[in-house]
Structure formats: C-alpha cells, structure tokens
Coordinates of C-alpha atoms and ligand atoms in Angstrom, one line a residue:
M1 CA 201.7 186.5 118.6
P2 CA 202.9 190.0 117.6
T3 CA 201.9 191.5 114.3
I4 CA 204.8 191.3 112.0
P5 CA 205.3 193.8 109.2
I6 CA 206.2 192.2 105.9
T7 CA 207.0 193.5 102.4
V8 CA 204.9 192.0 99.6
A9 CA 205.4 192.3 95.8
Y10 CA 202.4 191.0 93.6
G11 CA 204.7 190.5 90.6
D12 CA 203.8 189.9 86.9
G13 CA 201.8 187.4 85.0
I14 CA 200.0 185.1 87.3
G15 CA 201.8 186.8 90.3
P16 CA 198.8 189.1 91.4
E17 CA 196.4 186.2 91.3
I18 CA 198.4 183.6 93.2
M19 CA 199.5 186.4 95.7
E20 CA 195.8 187.4 96.4
A21 CA 195.0 183.6 96.8
T22 CA 197.9 183.3 99.2
L23 CA 197.3 186.3 101.3
H24 CA 193.6 185.3 101.4
I25 CA 194.4 182.0 103.0
L26 CA 196.9 183.6 105.3
K27 CA 194.3 186.1 106.5
E28 CA 191.7 183.4 107.0
A29 CA 194.2 181.4 109.0
G30 CA 194.6 184.4 111.4
A31 CA 198.2 185.3 110.4
K32 CA 199.1 188.6 112.0
L33 CA 200.8 190.5 109.3
A34 CA 201.1 194.2 108.5
I35 CA 201.6 194.3 104.7
E36 CA 203.7 196.9 103.0
R37 CA 203.2 196.6 99.2
I38 CA 206.0 197.5 96.7
E39 CA 206.2 197.7 93.0
I40 CA 208.8 195.5 91.3
G41 CA 209.1 193.9 88.0
E42 CA 207.7 194.6 84.4
K43 CA 206.0 197.9 85.1
V44 CA 209.1 199.3 86.7
Y45 CA 211.5 197.9 84.0
L46 CA 209.2 199.4 81.3
S47 CA 209.1 202.8 83.0
G48 CA 212.9 203.0 82.3
N49 CA 214.4 201.5 85.5
T50 CA 216.4 198.6 84.2
S51 CA 217.0 197.2 87.7
G52 CA 213.2 196.4 87.8
I53 CA 212.9 197.8 91.5
D54 CA 212.0 201.2 92.6
P55 CA 214.6 202.8 94.9
S56 CA 211.9 203.3 97.6
A57 CA 211.3 199.6 97.7
W58 CA 214.7 199.0 99.4
D59 CA 213.5 201.1 102.4
S60 CA 210.6 198.8 102.9
L61 CA 212.7 195.8 102.7
R62 CA 215.2 197.3 105.2
N63 CA 212.4 198.2 107.5
T64 CA 210.5 194.9 107.5
R65 CA 213.3 192.4 106.7
V66 CA 210.8 189.8 105.5
F67 CA 209.9 189.7 101.7
L68 CA 207.0 187.6 100.1
K69 CA 207.6 187.9 96.4
A70 CA 205.4 186.8 93.6
P71 CA 207.1 185.7 90.4
I72 CA 208.2 188.6 88.0
T73 CA 208.8 188.7 84.2
T74 CA 212.2 189.7 83.1
P75 CA 211.7 191.4 79.7
Q76 CA 213.6 189.7 76.9
G77 CA 216.5 191.4 75.2
G78 CA 217.7 194.8 76.1
G79 CA 219.9 195.6 79.2
Y80 CA 217.4 194.1 81.6
K81 CA 219.1 192.3 84.6
S82 CA 217.5 189.6 86.4
L83 CA 215.7 191.2 89.5
N84 CA 216.1 187.9 91.4
V85 CA 219.8 188.1 91.2
T86 CA 219.8 191.9 92.0
V87 CA 217.7 191.3 95.2
R88 CA 219.6 188.2 96.3
K89 CA 223.0 189.8 96.0
T90 CA 222.0 193.3 97.3
L91 CA 220.4 191.8 100.4
G92 CA 223.1 189.2 100.9
L93 CA 220.6 186.3 100.7
Y94 CA 223.3 183.6 100.9
A95 CA 221.1 180.5 101.4
N96 CA 218.5 179.3 99.0
V97 CA 216.4 176.6 100.6
R98 CA 214.0 174.4 98.5
P99 CA 212.1 171.6 100.0
C100 CA 211.2 168.9 97.3
V101 CA 208.4 166.7 98.4
A102 CA 206.4 164.0 96.7
Y103 CA 202.6 164.0 97.5
H104 CA 201.9 160.5 96.3
P105 CA 199.3 159.1 95.6
F106 CA 197.5 162.5 95.0
I107 CA 200.1 164.0 92.7
E108 CA 201.8 161.9 90.1
T109 CA 205.4 161.2 90.9
K110 CA 208.0 158.6 89.9
H111 CA 209.4 158.8 93.5
P112 CA 206.6 158.4 96.0
G113 CA 209.0 158.6 99.0
M114 CA 210.8 161.7 98.0
D115 CA 211.4 164.3 100.7
V116 CA 214.7 166.1 100.0
V117 CA 215.7 169.6 100.9
I118 CA 218.2 171.3 98.7
V119 CA 220.4 174.1 100.3
R120 CA 222.1 176.1 97.5
E121 CA 224.8 178.6 98.1
N122 CA 223.4 181.7 96.5
E123 CA 226.1 184.3 96.0
E124 CA 229.3 182.9 94.9
D125 CA 230.6 180.3 92.4
L126 CA 230.2 181.0 88.7
Y127 CA 227.4 183.2 89.6
A128 CA 229.7 186.0 91.0
G129 CA 229.2 187.4 87.5
I130 CA 232.8 188.1 86.8
E131 CA 233.3 187.3 83.1
Y132 CA 235.8 188.7 80.5
R133 CA 236.5 188.3 76.8
Q134 CA 240.2 187.8 76.9
T135 CA 241.2 187.2 73.3
D136 CA 239.5 186.8 69.9
Q137 CA 238.7 183.2 70.7
V138 CA 238.5 182.9 74.5
M139 CA 235.9 183.9 77.1
Q140 CA 236.5 183.5 80.8
C141 CA 234.2 183.2 83.8
L142 CA 235.8 183.2 87.3
K143 CA 234.6 180.6 89.8
I144 CA 234.8 182.2 93.2
I145 CA 234.5 180.0 96.3
S146 CA 235.5 181.7 99.6
R147 CA 236.0 180.1 103.0
P148 CA 233.5 182.4 104.8
G149 CA 230.8 181.9 102.1
S150 CA 231.3 178.1 102.2
E151 CA 231.3 178.0 106.1
R152 CA 228.1 180.0 106.2
I153 CA 226.2 177.8 103.8
V154 CA 227.4 174.5 105.1
R155 CA 226.7 175.6 108.7
Y156 CA 223.3 176.7 107.7
A157 CA 222.6 173.3 106.1
F158 CA 223.6 171.4 109.2
E159 CA 221.6 173.8 111.4
Y160 CA 218.6 173.4 109.2
A161 CA 219.0 169.6 109.4
R162 CA 219.1 169.6 113.1
R163 CA 216.2 172.0 113.6
H164 CA 214.1 170.2 111.3
N165 CA 214.8 166.6 112.6
R166 CA 216.7 165.6 109.6
K167 CA 219.1 162.7 109.7
K168 CA 221.7 163.4 107.1
V169 CA 223.4 166.1 105.2
T170 CA 225.0 165.3 101.8
C171 CA 227.5 167.6 99.9
F172 CA 227.8 167.5 96.1
T173 CA 231.0 168.9 94.6
K174 CA 233.3 168.3 91.7
D175 CA 236.6 168.4 93.7
N176 CA 238.1 165.6 91.8
I177 CA 238.6 168.2 89.0
M178 CA 238.3 171.5 90.7
K179 CA 240.7 170.7 93.7
F180 CA 241.0 174.3 94.9
T181 CA 237.4 175.8 94.6
D182 CA 235.2 172.7 95.0
G183 CA 238.1 171.1 97.2
L184 CA 237.7 174.1 99.6
F185 CA 233.8 173.6 99.8
H186 CA 234.3 169.9 100.5
K187 CA 237.0 170.4 103.0
I188 CA 234.8 172.9 104.9
F189 CA 232.0 170.4 104.8
N190 CA 234.2 167.9 106.5
E191 CA 235.2 170.4 109.2
I192 CA 231.7 171.5 109.9
A193 CA 230.3 168.0 109.8
A194 CA 232.6 167.1 112.6
E195 CA 230.8 169.5 114.8
Y196 CA 227.5 167.6 114.3
P197 CA 228.1 164.1 115.3
D198 CA 224.3 163.6 115.7
L199 CA 223.9 164.0 112.0
E200 CA 225.1 161.6 109.3
N201 CA 227.2 163.2 106.6
E202 CA 228.4 162.1 103.1
H203 CA 230.0 163.6 100.0
W204 CA 229.1 162.7 96.4
I205 CA 230.9 163.8 93.2
V206 CA 228.2 165.9 91.7
D207 CA 227.7 164.0 88.4
I208 CA 227.0 160.6 89.9
G209 CA 225.3 162.2 93.0
A210 CA 222.9 163.9 90.5
A211 CA 222.3 160.7 88.8
K212 CA 221.6 159.0 92.2
M213 CA 219.3 161.7 93.2
A214 CA 217.3 161.6 89.9
D215 CA 217.2 157.8 90.3
T216 CA 216.8 157.2 94.0
P217 CA 215.9 160.6 95.9
E218 CA 214.9 158.6 98.8
A219 CA 218.6 158.0 99.5
F220 CA 219.0 161.7 100.3
D221 CA 217.7 164.0 103.0
V222 CA 219.4 167.5 103.0
I223 CA 221.8 168.2 100.2
V224 CA 224.1 171.3 100.3
M225 CA 225.8 172.5 97.0
P226 CA 227.7 175.4 95.5
N227 CA 225.6 177.8 93.5
L228 CA 225.5 176.3 89.8
Y229 CA 224.9 172.7 90.9
G230 CA 222.3 173.8 93.3
D231 CA 220.6 175.9 90.7
I232 CA 220.2 173.1 88.2
L233 CA 219.6 170.3 90.6
S234 CA 216.9 172.0 92.7
D235 CA 214.8 172.3 89.6
V236 CA 215.4 168.8 88.9
A237 CA 214.6 167.8 92.3
A238 CA 211.4 169.8 92.3
Q239 CA 210.3 168.4 89.0
I240 CA 211.0 164.7 89.8
A241 CA 209.0 165.1 93.1
G242 CA 205.9 166.2 91.2
S243 CA 206.0 169.5 89.7
V244 CA 208.0 172.7 89.7
G245 CA 204.6 174.3 90.4
L246 CA 204.4 172.7 93.8
A247 CA 207.6 174.0 95.3
G248 CA 208.4 177.3 97.4
S249 CA 211.8 178.5 98.5
A250 CA 213.4 180.6 101.1
N251 CA 216.4 182.9 100.3
I252 CA 217.9 183.6 103.7
G253 CA 220.4 186.4 104.6
E254 CA 221.8 187.5 107.9
N255 CA 219.3 190.2 108.2
I256 CA 216.6 189.8 105.5
A257 CA 214.8 186.8 104.0
M258 CA 212.8 186.4 100.8
F259 CA 210.2 183.8 100.2
E260 CA 208.7 182.8 96.8
A261 CA 207.5 180.1 94.5
I262 CA 210.3 178.5 92.4
H263 CA 208.2 178.9 89.1
G264 CA 208.1 182.1 86.9
S265 CA 205.3 184.4 86.0
A266 CA 203.8 182.0 83.3
P267 CA 202.4 185.0 81.4
R268 CA 200.2 182.9 79.1
R269 CA 198.2 181.7 82.1
A270 CA 197.8 185.2 83.5
G271 CA 194.4 186.7 84.2
Q272 CA 192.4 183.6 83.7
N273 CA 192.0 182.3 87.3
L274 CA 193.9 179.2 86.1
A275 CA 197.3 179.4 88.1
N276 CA 198.1 177.1 91.0
P277 CA 199.0 179.3 94.0
S278 CA 200.7 176.3 95.9
G279 CA 204.3 177.3 95.2
L280 CA 203.9 180.7 96.6
L281 CA 201.7 179.4 99.5
L282 CA 204.4 177.0 100.5
G283 CA 207.0 180.0 100.3
A284 CA 204.6 181.8 102.5
I285 CA 204.5 178.9 105.0
M286 CA 208.3 179.0 105.2
M287 CA 208.0 182.8 105.9
L288 CA 205.5 182.1 108.7
V289 CA 207.9 179.6 110.3
H290 CA 210.7 182.2 109.8
I291 CA 208.8 184.9 111.8
G292 CA 207.9 182.6 114.5
H293 CA 204.3 182.1 113.5
T294 CA 204.6 178.4 113.6
A295 CA 201.1 177.4 114.7
T296 CA 199.7 179.4 111.7
A297 CA 202.2 177.9 109.5
E298 CA 201.1 174.4 110.7
R299 CA 197.4 175.1 110.1
V300 CA 197.9 176.4 106.7
H301 CA 200.2 173.6 105.6
N302 CA 198.0 170.8 106.9
A303 CA 194.9 172.5 105.4
W304 CA 196.7 172.6 102.0
L305 CA 197.9 169.0 102.2
R306 CA 194.2 168.0 102.9
T307 CA 192.9 170.0 99.9
L308 CA 195.4 168.0 97.7
E309 CA 194.3 164.9 99.4
D310 CA 190.6 165.7 98.8
G311 CA 191.4 165.8 95.1
V312 CA 190.7 169.6 94.6
H313 CA 193.3 170.4 92.0
T314 CA 194.1 173.2 89.6
Y315 CA 194.6 172.4 86.0
D316 CA 198.3 171.7 86.2
I317 CA 198.0 169.0 88.6
F318 CA 194.7 167.6 87.5
D319 CA 194.5 164.0 86.7
E320 CA 191.2 162.5 85.9
S321 CA 192.2 159.1 87.4
I322 CA 193.1 160.8 90.8
S323 CA 191.5 164.3 91.0
K324 CA 187.9 164.9 92.1
Q325 CA 187.4 168.6 91.2
K326 CA 189.2 170.9 88.8
V327 CA 189.3 174.3 90.2
G328 CA 190.6 177.8 89.4
T329 CA 193.1 179.8 91.6
K330 CA 190.4 181.5 93.7
E331 CA 188.4 178.3 94.3
F332 CA 191.5 176.5 95.3
A333 CA 192.3 179.1 97.8
Q334 CA 188.8 178.9 99.1
A335 CA 189.1 175.0 99.4
V336 CA 192.2 175.5 101.5
T337 CA 190.5 178.0 103.9
E338 CA 187.6 175.6 104.3
R339 CA 190.0 173.0 105.6
L340 CA 191.8 175.2 108.1
G341 CA 192.0 173.2 111.3
K342 CA 191.9 169.9 109.4
K343 CA 194.7 167.4 108.8
P344 CA 195.5 165.1 106.0
H345 CA 194.6 161.4 106.5
T346 CA 197.1 159.8 104.1
L347 CA 199.8 162.3 103.6
K348 CA 201.9 163.0 106.6
A349 CA 200.7 165.9 108.7
V350 CA 203.2 168.6 109.2
S351 CA 204.2 170.0 112.7
Y352 CA 206.4 173.0 113.3
N353 CA 207.7 174.0 116.7
Q354 CA 209.4 177.2 117.9
Q355 CA 212.9 175.8 117.6
D356 CA 212.4 175.6 113.8
I357 CA 212.7 179.5 113.8
A358 CA 216.1 179.8 115.2
E359 CA 217.6 179.1 111.8
V360 CA 216.7 182.5 110.6
Y361 CA 219.2 184.5 112.5
G362 CA 221.4 181.5 112.9
E363 CA 224.8 182.5 113.9
T364 CA 227.6 182.6 111.2
I365 CA 230.7 181.3 112.6
V366 CA 233.2 182.5 110.2
K367 CA 236.8 182.1 111.2
E368 CA 238.9 185.1 111.6
R369 CA 241.5 185.6 109.0
S370 CA 244.3 183.3 109.9
D371 CA 248.0 184.1 110.1
T372 CA 248.8 181.9 107.2
R373 CA 252.3 182.4 105.8
K374 CA 252.0 183.4 102.2
E375 CA 255.1 183.3 99.8
L376 CA 255.1 184.6 96.3
V377 CA 257.0 181.9 94.3
G378 CA 256.1 182.7 90.6
V379 CA 253.7 184.3 88.1
D380 CA 251.4 183.1 85.3
V381 CA 251.4 185.7 82.4
F382 CA 248.5 185.2 80.1
L383 CA 249.1 186.1 76.5
D384 CA 246.9 186.8 73.5
W385 CA 249.1 185.2 70.7
L386 CA 248.5 183.5 67.4
K387 CA 251.6 183.7 65.4
G388 CA 253.2 180.3 65.5
S389 CA 253.7 177.0 67.3
P390 CA 254.0 176.5 71.1
D391 CA 257.8 175.8 70.6
D392 CA 258.2 179.2 68.9
L393 CA 256.3 180.8 71.7
G394 CA 258.4 179.1 74.4
Q395 CA 261.7 179.7 72.8
S396 CA 261.0 183.4 72.3
L397 CA 259.6 183.8 75.9
A398 CA 262.4 182.1 77.5
K399 CA 264.6 184.8 76.3
V400 CA 262.7 187.8 77.9
A401 CA 262.8 186.5 81.5
P402 CA 264.7 189.2 83.6
E403 CA 267.5 188.4 86.0
G404 CA 266.6 185.7 88.5
L405 CA 263.3 184.4 86.7
Q406 CA 262.9 181.7 84.1
L407 CA 260.0 180.4 82.0
V408 CA 259.1 177.0 83.3
M409 CA 256.1 176.1 81.2
V410 CA 253.6 177.3 78.7
S411 CA 250.1 175.8 78.6
N412 CA 247.0 176.2 76.5
R413 CA 243.5 175.7 77.8
G414 CA 245.0 173.9 80.8
V415 CA 247.3 171.6 78.9
K416 CA 251.1 171.9 79.0
V417 CA 252.4 172.5 75.5
W418 CA 255.9 173.7 76.1
P419 CA 258.5 172.3 76.8
G420 CA 257.8 168.9 75.4
G421 CA 254.2 169.4 74.1
K422 CA 252.3 167.0 71.9
S423 CA 251.7 167.9 68.4
E424 CA 248.1 166.6 68.7
T425 CA 247.0 169.2 71.4
F426 CA 244.7 171.9 69.9
C427 CA 245.8 175.4 70.8
S428 CA 243.6 178.4 71.1
D429 CA 244.9 182.1 71.1
Q430 CA 245.1 182.3 74.9
W431 CA 248.4 181.3 76.5
R432 CA 249.4 180.7 80.1
C433 CA 253.2 181.3 80.6
R434 CA 254.6 180.3 84.0
F435 CA 257.6 182.1 85.3
M436 CA 259.3 181.0 88.5
S437 CA 262.7 181.6 90.2
K438 CA 265.7 180.2 88.6
D439 CA 266.6 179.1 92.2
K440 CA 264.0 176.2 92.4
G441 CA 261.3 176.9 94.9
A442 CA 262.7 180.4 95.9
V443 CA 260.5 183.4 96.7
I444 CA 260.4 186.1 94.1
S445 CA 259.3 189.8 94.5
H446 CA 256.6 192.0 93.0
K447 CA 259.4 194.1 91.5
Q448 CA 260.5 191.1 89.4
I449 CA 257.1 190.7 88.1
I450 CA 256.9 194.2 87.1
E451 CA 260.3 193.8 85.3
L452 CA 259.1 190.8 83.7
L453 CA 255.9 192.5 82.3
A454 CA 258.0 195.3 81.0
S455 CA 260.2 192.9 79.2
V456 CA 257.3 190.8 77.9
E457 CA 255.7 194.0 76.4
G458 CA 259.1 195.1 75.2
A459 CA 259.4 192.0 73.1
G460 CA 256.1 192.6 71.5
F461 CA 253.8 190.3 73.4
D462 CA 250.2 191.2 74.3
F463 CA 249.6 190.2 77.9
I464 CA 246.1 190.0 79.1
K465 CA 246.4 189.2 82.7
I466 CA 248.6 187.8 85.3
E467 CA 247.9 185.5 88.3
N468 CA 250.5 185.3 91.2
L469 CA 251.6 181.9 92.3
C470 CA 251.8 181.6 96.0
N471 CA 252.4 179.0 98.6
F472 CA 250.4 179.1 101.8
D473 CA 252.1 177.6 104.8
G474 CA 254.4 175.9 102.3
E475 CA 251.5 174.3 100.5
R476 CA 251.1 175.0 96.7
G477 CA 248.2 177.5 96.1
Y478 CA 247.9 177.1 92.3
S479 CA 247.0 174.2 90.0
L480 CA 249.5 172.3 87.8
D481 CA 248.6 171.9 84.2
Q482 CA 247.7 168.5 82.6
G483 CA 251.1 167.0 81.8
E484 CA 253.0 169.4 84.0
Ligands
NAD501 P1 207.3 179.7 84.2 O1 207.5 178.9 85.4 O2 206.7 181.0 84.4 O3 206.2 178.9 83.3 C1 206.4 177.7 82.7 C2 205.0 177.0 82.4 O4 204.8 176.3 83.8 C3 203.9 177.9 82.2 O5 203.6 178.1 80.9 C4 202.8 177.1 82.9 O6 202.3 176.2 81.9 C5 203.5 176.5 84.0 N1 203.3 177.1 85.3 C6 204.3 177.8 86.0 N2 203.7 178.2 87.2 C7 202.4 177.7 87.2 C8 201.4 177.8 88.2 N3 201.6 178.5 89.4 N4 200.1 177.2 87.9 C9 200.0 176.6 86.8 N5 201.0 176.5 85.8 C10 202.1 177.0 86.0 O7 208.6 179.8 83.2 P2 208.9 180.7 82.0 O8 207.8 180.6 81.1 O9 210.2 180.2 81.5 O10 209.2 182.1 82.5 C11 208.2 183.1 82.4 C12 208.8 184.4 83.0 O11 208.9 184.3 84.3 C13 210.1 184.9 82.4 O12 210.0 186.3 82.2 C14 211.0 184.5 83.5 O13 212.2 185.5 83.5 C15 210.2 184.7 84.7 N6 210.7 183.9 85.9 C16 210.7 184.5 87.1 C17 211.0 183.8 88.3 C18 210.9 184.6 89.5 O14 210.3 185.6 89.7 N7 211.4 184.0 90.6 C19 211.5 182.5 88.2 C20 211.5 181.9 86.9 C21 211.2 182.7 85.8

C-alpha cells in the first residue's frame, strides 16, 4: 500500500482529543498516511478571519484531496459563517453519505435491525443560500434543483448501493406539492434507476417516508434525498439507530473528499478525556476505504465492533445493564488497538474489498445541454403593494398592459385572488401578476416585457422582481396557482 497524504484538522472542543484517539488507532493498525495538519475553526475565527479557515489550508486540501476533520465550534452571533458549509461548497462536495447502523444488543436502540445509508445531496435545494427580503412582510428563499446536480447524487446513490452490495435504493421527495423542483429529482431518480435493474428502487413522499423510516427503518437500505430532507432525516436516522455520537460521514466531491463525525464539538465535554471518538473513527474508516486502504479499514472497523461488544464504553453509551467498563477517550482508543486483528462474535463483522473504492472518483454522467425548444409565453411581475383589495389591483393593472399583452391573473402567496378571488383569502403585501399574450398561447418578446415594466412603473407600482414564463418543447415550465 502506498503512503497517502491526507489533510487533518484537529478542530475545537472535544475535537483534539477524539482526533488524537482516532489517529492513534490508525497508526497502530498500520495505516500508511502522511499527515498535513491545518488550522481551522474557533482560533482562526477569533483571529479575525470570519471564514474560519486560513487561506493556506486550501493549498493543503488541493494537494492531498483527502480531509479528515474533527468537529469545530461556530462562534455564536456576529458574522460567522458555518465553516462546514464553506468547505462543502468551495470544494464541491456534492454527496453526503451517512451510514446509520444499530449495534444491538450492545448499544440501546429501538430498532435492532437498522442498517440504513442516507445519501444526501449537499449543494443545492434551499441550501443554495439565495434569500431575499422582498417586501415589508415577505421573505423568500429559492429552492434550486438542477438536472446535473440531481443526476450526480442519484447516480452516486445507485453506484454506492451496487458497490456495497446493497439491495435497494429509495428516493424521498415532496413532488406532489413541488412538481417542478422535487418533480425533477424524482424523474431523474426514475431515469437512473432504469439503468440499475439489479437494484430494487422505490419512491416515497417524504412525510410518510420519514414516518416509516422512524417506525420501521428495517424497510430501507439506501435512501437518496435532496439537501433539506437529507439534513434533517440523517440526524433522525443516526439518533434512532443508537446515538448521533456513533455515526461518521463522508462528503464526496469529484476531486476532494472530507470525512468527519456527525456530532459537533461538545465544548462542555472538552479537555476531560470523556468524549467518545467513535463517530470520527467511523469517518476515518470511510476515508481508508476511499483511499483504497481497505484491509486496514476492515481491521480497524472489526476491532471497534469487538470493543463495543466487549462492553468497553465511554460515558455517552454506558449502560449498567449492558456495559462492562466505563472508559475515557484514551482508554477507549487503547481498547480498540488491543483488539486489532479480532472480529466481533455477535455483531456482523465488516468486510471491505477493493471494488468499494471505485465510488470515490465515480464518473458523473451528466447529460449535455439538450436542444430543448424554449418559448417565452408570458411574465410574472411581482409587486410590493398594500393599498387596497385584489380587485382594485387587478382592475388598475389590467389597464397598464401594453399592446399585445394582457393581465390574466393576480395571486397572493400562491393563491389566485383575481379575477374571481374569494373574500376569505388572506393577502400579504407581495403580489404575483401574470401577463400573457392577448393571442392565447402565443410567444411574446423580451421587448414587450421591458415595455410592460416601464408601464407598471409609470402607473406608480413598485415591482420587486419578474419571472419569465416559458414552455420547453411545448410543455409548461411554470406552476399554476391554486384556483387558476
Ligand atoms: P454537539 O454534537 O457538539 O453536542 C451535543 C451533546 O452531545 C454534547 O453536549 C454531548 O453531551 C454529546 N456529544 C456529542 N458528541 C459527543 C462525543 N463524541 N462523545 C460524547 N458525547 C458527545 O452539538 P452542539 O452542542 O449543538 O454544538 C456544539 C458546537 O459544535 C457548535 O458550535 C456547533 O456549531 C458545532 N457543530 C459542529 C459540527 C461539525 O464540525 N461538523 C457539527 C455540529 C455542530
């Protein structure tokens, strides 16, 4: 096995202790790693760099392309950004992979048979961070779901399932409501699933899917989800498996990957030799598989399982009726090293093989931009307005449409309020006013939109944004409102 350079950050709070414990185990297991240490987190923030990461650290990451990161503290208040989000986005770490496994009967769990891997899209969705205050009353966050982003994550989930001998990939979305964004994710899931006939596939609406996962996680194997659902449900999955303290995760990009525990820096436990290093160790095991050191990964993983099985437990998982010895961070690490070469008796021993590593630089088959025919058929003009009833607005606006265009609908918070609105509908100060060609279904021009905006402004209205309405290959590319 060649020696592989990796970048390591010791993090904050319990970070340094659990990182030392983890690296000690890896060293004793014979992992050939050349470690480059970087400074990130609290110290860097407090030195005045609000990104929490020193510019030189990026060079190390670019150089090694493998990052083992201990948890970091995000100082509260002020302009501090989450370093995790910065690192994920900057390095294009599009896939977040979290295995959530029960270790029954050695760790208390409600779901003894649970063994679920959550694959979460990591860059898009409501986490694109595009937010606006549009009016006095209304804030907006854009939910961005792209075809390449969705293809990449869904394919990753199927490749992961195949390489890890998993049987089924499930997709969670809410496409009964978000027909365009979640609808695209689901559609791409179906397209890609067809390329993997050896794997079962299924789709659940996220609400009932989440309920099923919390109740009967054994029904699932690999679950792929857009970012927000994945963020929430991967914590739920880790917690119901046993503890968030026992889960590691991989953040995979095309060129760089980051491995970590899913828990935070637990500052109150810092410096007392109390913390459980298991989450970070499991992240490090995923890293060893990633770099092709599968034999070492297997040795460490099995020794760790044997340690749990032998009842050597840190305070957070200690249970008098099950555990045999309460230990600190260092002693736990020592117990794992003493079991290197051993396998668990009751828990299922882990085996990794070389094909597991191919996922790392897994090809991303993103379709070329197609020659879809796009036609501009209308425009939604959003207004900040609070001067009267929907009928007042509709009647005044209908008069401002320039030659060739007509106002077809006004809606408020997604409900049509003109023409023919209901008096019970509550209205905020943000209005969506839909203009289309007088000639039903005909194409309009950008020039007509510019004339329209001039005329809207001339009539004293405050427009806050526009959205073009287009058909793609004759198919409507915009949602209708409730009641439209
Ligand atoms: P946390 O996960 O750090 O701690 C919550 C509680 O869980 C702790 O009080 C402790 O009782 C327990 N715990 C967590 N990890 C443990 C371990 N390894 N061993 C034993 N007990 C453990 O969550 P928090 O208190 O909400 O966050 C603390 C800080 O961590 C915040 O600044 C937050 O921003 C940061 N954070 C960082 C990451 C990351 O770096 N990936 C993730 C989450 C939170």
